[in-house]
Amino acid sequence: MNAEIRSQFPILNQQINGRPLVYLDNAATVQKPQAVLDASQKYYTEINTNIHRGVHYLSRKATDAHEAARTSIAKHINAPHEHEVIFTSGTTDGINLVADTLTLSGEISAGDHVLISGLEHHSNIVPWQMLCQRTGATLDVIPITDSGEWDLTDIDSLLTEKTKMVAISHVSNALGTINPIETVIAKAKAHGAMVLIDGAQSTAHMDIDVQAIGCDFFVFSGHKTYAPTGIGILWGKTALLEMLPPWRGGGEMIKEVTFEHTTYNELPFKYEAGTPNIEGGIALAAALEWMSNIGLDVIAAHEQKLLDRATSAILEIEGIKIYGTAAHKAGVLSFGIKGVHHYDLGTLIDNMGVAVRTGHHCCQPLMKRFGITGTTHASFAIYNTEEEVDIFIAALKKAAMMLA
Ligand code: C6P
């Protein structure tokens, strides 16, 4: 079964430095299956034109395909209304949209608090910092335990009636921790705070049901869910999206423009100024459908098997330290080897055909929490094999010996 799935990824069928590519950088971006490549190609070879703007045949066809993609994506995340599904360029774009419109609206102001956690990606830190600088609000941070989990000991003093927004990640990109978002969402809701979930690292590994999660906003990136780069989704509750002001001005987001005054379009177009990534949206719907056809539970179970195999094998290496040892983890293995710099390690194993990520993973505050500048980081996807895990571990052992 895995061999059949793997065969759907043409990029994996190549040699790097004379060795078969072992691609373990999936948290950064996943490779694209043929079904998604076909959806992109079909768009450009059969449909391409601008949408919502023409009466000609292709324009209607492209508009229908774009809106059908929105419908399909809404269904995938169980959004109650498809007008709540906003096309963005990715997770970063979605978070900035929410933070900026909250700033513009005055919905968050001096004296209010925003709560994030200590393991957030910079994309879920900096926009809130900017919001705080612009509004006079205060940024609070859930601390992180040695195992890389939220330390919720003081949550009741961190999350109070002053907290207006709780912006937290579903799964940590740097450590793989699956965060107990339900606990924090329940507390946020008890205090009337809004909740944004950064789903960049969860959407490719678990079923997403925004209604069951109980958040107000959910954001993710297409490129981490087997779709192209430059496309993503912001889902938000109708009442909030109606209440917040438009973000960027331009075509499509307007109802009527005069030099004196502009009225704005209804949802979702109010937040979609300019020509969208039409092909990206269509390919994203194809990618989510492709994942659903395999089954998110099947994907998660496979990645867990690889993670368990890699974790027990890596512990045999002298001087190894795993960062992120939570009981509930997605397929991410972040580690350091005593006396070895992560860049040297990453470079050496790249010479052996193994692609891993090294560095701070856009989580500098988290690295600081562990007193390090970065880690080496392997992350697994449905197309990876047990054999690849063994090649990765053997390469690591060899590199560690050379660098010792
Ligand atoms: N993490 C990684 O290697 P964009 O760049 O907008 O698609 O996604 C940003 C982002 C936000 N939140 C989390 C939890 C993320 O993991 C990412 C992207 C990549 O881990 C690039 S640093």
CSV table of N, CA, C and O in Angstrom, one decimal, residues 152-205:
chain,number,residue,atom,x,y,z
A,152,LEU,N,0.6,24.3,32.0
A,152,LEU,CA,-0.7,24.9,32.3
A,152,LEU,C,-0.9,25.2,33.8
A,152,LEU,O,-2.0,25.6,34.2
A,153,THR,N,0.2,25.1,34.6
A,153,THR,CA,0.0,25.3,36.1
A,153,THR,C,-0.6,26.6,36.4
A,153,THR,O,-1.5,26.7,37.2
A,154,ASP,N,-0.1,27.7,35.7
A,154,ASP,CA,-0.6,29.0,36.0
A,154,ASP,C,-1.6,29.5,35.0
A,154,ASP,O,-1.8,30.7,34.9
A,155,ILE,N,-2.3,28.6,34.3
A,155,ILE,CA,-3.2,29.1,33.2
A,155,ILE,C,-4.3,30.0,33.7
A,155,ILE,O,-4.7,31.0,33.0
A,156,ASP,N,-4.7,29.8,35.0
A,156,ASP,CA,-5.9,30.6,35.4
A,156,ASP,C,-5.4,32.0,35.8
A,156,ASP,O,-6.3,32.9,35.9
A,157,SER,N,-4.1,32.2,35.9
A,157,SER,CA,-3.7,33.6,36.1
A,157,SER,C,-3.3,34.2,34.8
A,157,SER,O,-3.3,35.5,34.6
A,158,LEU,N,-3.0,33.4,33.8
A,158,LEU,CA,-2.6,33.9,32.5
A,158,LEU,C,-3.8,34.2,31.6
A,158,LEU,O,-3.8,35.1,30.8
A,159,LEU,N,-4.8,33.4,31.8
A,159,LEU,CA,-6.0,33.6,30.9
A,159,LEU,C,-7.2,34.1,31.8
A,159,LEU,O,-7.7,33.4,32.6
A,160,THR,N,-7.4,35.4,31.7
A,160,THR,CA,-8.4,36.0,32.5
A,160,THR,C,-9.4,36.8,31.7
A,160,THR,O,-9.4,36.7,30.5
A,161,GLU,N,-10.3,37.5,32.3
A,161,GLU,CA,-11.3,38.2,31.6
A,161,GLU,C,-10.7,39.4,30.8
A,161,GLU,O,-11.3,39.9,29.9
A,162,LYS,N,-9.4,39.7,31.0
A,162,LYS,CA,-8.7,40.7,30.2
A,162,LYS,C,-8.2,40.1,28.9
A,162,LYS,O,-7.8,40.8,28.0
A,163,THR,N,-8.2,38.8,28.8
A,163,THR,CA,-7.6,38.1,27.6
A,163,THR,C,-8.7,38.2,26.5
A,163,THR,O,-9.8,37.7,26.6
A,164,LYS,N,-8.3,38.9,25.4
A,164,LYS,CA,-9.3,39.1,24.3
A,164,LYS,C,-9.0,38.0,23.2
A,164,LYS,O,-10.0,37.7,22.5
A,165,MET,N,-7.8,37.6,23.1
A,165,MET,CA,-7.5,36.6,22.0
A,165,MET,C,-6.5,35.6,22.5
A,165,MET,O,-5.5,35.9,23.2
A,166,VAL,N,-6.7,34.3,22.2
A,166,VAL,CA,-5.8,33.2,22.5
A,166,VAL,C,-5.4,32.7,21.1
A,166,VAL,O,-6.3,32.2,20.4
A,167,ALA,N,-4.1,32.8,20.8
A,167,ALA,CA,-3.6,32.3,19.5
A,167,ALA,C,-2.6,31.2,19.7
A,167,ALA,O,-1.5,31.5,20.2
A,168,ILE,N,-3.0,30.0,19.4
A,168,ILE,CA,-2.1,28.8,19.8
A,168,ILE,C,-2.1,27.8,18.6
A,168,ILE,O,-3.0,27.7,17.8
A,169,SER,N,-0.9,27.1,18.6
A,169,SER,CA,-0.8,26.1,17.5
A,169,SER,C,-1.4,24.8,18.0
A,169,SER,O,-1.3,24.4,19.1
A,170,HIS,N,-1.9,24.1,17.0
A,170,HIS,CA,-2.5,22.7,17.2
A,170,HIS,C,-1.3,21.7,17.5
A,170,HIS,O,-1.4,20.9,18.4
A,171,VAL,N,-0.3,21.8,16.6
A,171,VAL,CA,0.9,20.9,16.7
A,171,VAL,C,2.1,21.8,16.5
A,171,VAL,O,2.2,22.6,15.6
A,172,SER,N,3.1,21.5,17.4
A,172,SER,CA,4.4,22.3,17.3
A,172,SER,C,5.2,21.8,16.1
A,172,SER,O,5.5,20.6,16.0
A,173,ASN,N,5.7,22.8,15.3
A,173,ASN,CA,6.5,22.4,14.1
A,173,ASN,C,7.9,22.0,14.6
A,173,ASN,O,8.5,21.1,14.0
A,174,ALA,N,8.4,22.6,15.6
A,174,ALA,CA,9.8,22.3,16.0
A,174,ALA,C,9.9,21.0,16.8
A,174,ALA,O,10.9,20.4,16.7
A,175,LEU,N,8.9,20.7,17.6
A,175,LEU,CA,9.0,19.5,18.5
A,175,LEU,C,8.0,18.4,18.2
A,175,LEU,O,8.2,17.3,18.6
A,176,GLY,N,6.9,18.7,17.5
A,176,GLY,CA,5.9,17.7,17.2
A,176,GLY,C,4.9,17.6,18.2
A,176,GLY,O,3.9,16.8,18.0
A,177,THR,N,4.9,18.3,19.3
A,177,THR,CA,3.9,18.1,20.4
A,177,THR,C,2.5,18.4,19.9
A,177,THR,O,2.3,19.4,19.2
A,178,ILE,N,1.6,17.5,20.2
A,178,ILE,CA,0.2,17.8,19.8
A,178,ILE,C,-0.4,18.5,21.1
A,178,ILE,O,-0.4,17.9,22.2
A,179,ASN,N,-0.7,19.7,20.9
A,179,ASN,CA,-1.1,20.5,22.1
A,179,ASN,C,-2.5,20.3,22.5
A,179,ASN,O,-3.4,20.0,21.7
A,180,PRO,N,-2.7,20.3,23.9
A,180,PRO,CA,-4.1,20.1,24.4
A,180,PRO,C,-5.0,21.3,24.2
A,180,PRO,O,-5.4,22.0,25.1
A,181,ILE,N,-5.3,21.6,22.9
A,181,ILE,CA,-6.0,22.9,22.6
A,181,ILE,C,-7.4,22.9,23.3
A,181,ILE,O,-7.8,24.0,23.6
A,182,GLU,N,-8.0,21.7,23.4
A,182,GLU,CA,-9.3,21.7,23.9
A,182,GLU,C,-9.4,22.3,25.4
A,182,GLU,O,-10.4,23.0,25.7
A,183,THR,N,-8.4,22.0,26.2
A,183,THR,CA,-8.3,22.5,27.6
A,183,THR,C,-8.3,24.0,27.6
A,183,THR,O,-9.0,24.7,28.3
A,184,VAL,N,-7.4,24.6,26.7
A,184,VAL,CA,-7.2,26.0,26.7
A,184,VAL,C,-8.4,26.7,26.0
A,184,VAL,O,-8.9,27.8,26.5
A,185,ILE,N,-9.0,26.1,25.0
A,185,ILE,CA,-10.2,26.7,24.4
A,185,ILE,C,-11.3,26.8,25.4
A,185,ILE,O,-12.0,27.8,25.4
A,186,ALA,N,-11.5,25.7,26.2
A,186,ALA,CA,-12.6,25.7,27.1
A,186,ALA,C,-12.4,26.9,28.1
A,186,ALA,O,-13.4,27.6,28.4
A,187,LYS,N,-11.2,27.1,28.6
A,187,LYS,CA,-10.9,28.2,29.5
A,187,LYS,C,-11.1,29.5,28.8
A,187,LYS,O,-11.7,30.5,29.4
A,188,ALA,N,-10.6,29.6,27.5
A,188,ALA,CA,-10.8,30.9,26.8
A,188,ALA,C,-12.3,31.2,26.6
A,188,ALA,O,-12.7,32.4,26.8
A,189,LYS,N,-13.0,30.2,26.3
A,189,LYS,CA,-14.5,30.5,26.1
A,189,LYS,C,-15.2,30.9,27.4
A,189,LYS,O,-16.1,31.7,27.4
A,190,ALA,N,-14.7,30.3,28.5
A,190,ALA,CA,-15.3,30.7,29.8
A,190,ALA,C,-15.1,32.1,30.1
A,190,ALA,O,-15.8,32.8,30.8
A,191,HIS,N,-14.0,32.7,29.5
A,191,HIS,CA,-13.7,34.1,29.8
A,191,HIS,C,-14.1,35.0,28.6
A,191,HIS,O,-13.8,36.2,28.6
A,192,GLY,N,-14.7,34.4,27.6
A,192,GLY,CA,-15.2,35.2,26.5
A,192,GLY,C,-14.1,35.6,25.5
A,192,GLY,O,-14.3,36.5,24.7
A,193,ALA,N,-13.0,34.9,25.5
A,193,ALA,CA,-11.9,35.3,24.6
A,193,ALA,C,-12.1,34.6,23.3
A,193,ALA,O,-12.7,33.5,23.2
A,194,MET,N,-11.6,35.3,22.2
A,194,MET,CA,-11.6,34.7,20.9
A,194,MET,C,-10.4,33.7,20.9
A,194,MET,O,-9.4,33.9,21.6
A,195,VAL,N,-10.5,32.7,20.0
A,195,VAL,CA,-9.4,31.7,19.9
A,195,VAL,C,-9.1,31.5,18.4
A,195,VAL,O,-9.9,31.3,17.5
A,196,LEU,N,-7.8,31.6,18.1
A,196,LEU,CA,-7.3,31.3,16.8
A,196,LEU,C,-6.4,30.1,16.9
A,196,LEU,O,-5.5,30.1,17.7
A,197,ILE,N,-6.6,29.1,16.0
A,197,ILE,CA,-5.8,27.9,16.0
A,197,ILE,C,-4.9,27.9,14.8
A,197,ILE,O,-5.4,28.0,13.7
A,198,ASP,N,-3.6,27.8,15.0
A,198,ASP,CA,-2.6,27.7,13.9
A,198,ASP,C,-2.5,26.2,13.6
A,198,ASP,O,-1.9,25.4,14.3
A,199,GLY,N,-3.2,25.9,12.5
A,199,GLY,CA,-3.3,24.5,12.1
A,199,GLY,C,-2.2,24.1,11.0
A,199,GLY,O,-2.4,23.1,10.3
A,200,ALA,N,-1.2,24.9,10.9
A,200,ALA,CA,-0.2,24.6,9.9
A,200,ALA,C,0.4,23.2,10.0
A,200,ALA,O,0.6,22.6,8.9
A,201,GLN,N,0.6,22.7,11.2
A,201,GLN,CA,1.2,21.4,11.3
A,201,GLN,C,0.2,20.3,11.7
A,201,GLN,O,0.6,19.1,11.9
A,202,SER,N,-1.1,20.6,11.8
A,202,SER,CA,-2.0,19.5,12.1
A,202,SER,C,-2.8,19.1,10.9
A,202,SER,O,-3.2,17.9,10.9
A,203,THR,N,-3.1,19.9,10.0
A,203,THR,CA,-4.1,19.6,8.9
A,203,THR,C,-3.7,18.5,8.1
A,203,THR,O,-4.6,17.8,7.5
A,204,ALA,N,-2.4,18.1,8.0
A,204,ALA,CA,-2.0,17.0,7.1
A,204,ALA,C,-1.9,15.7,8.0
A,204,ALA,O,-1.5,14.7,7.4
A,205,HIS,N,-2.2,15.8,9.2
A,205,HIS,CA,-2.0,14.6,10.1
A,205,HIS,C,-3.3,14.2,10.9
A,205,HIS,O,-3.2,13.2,11.6
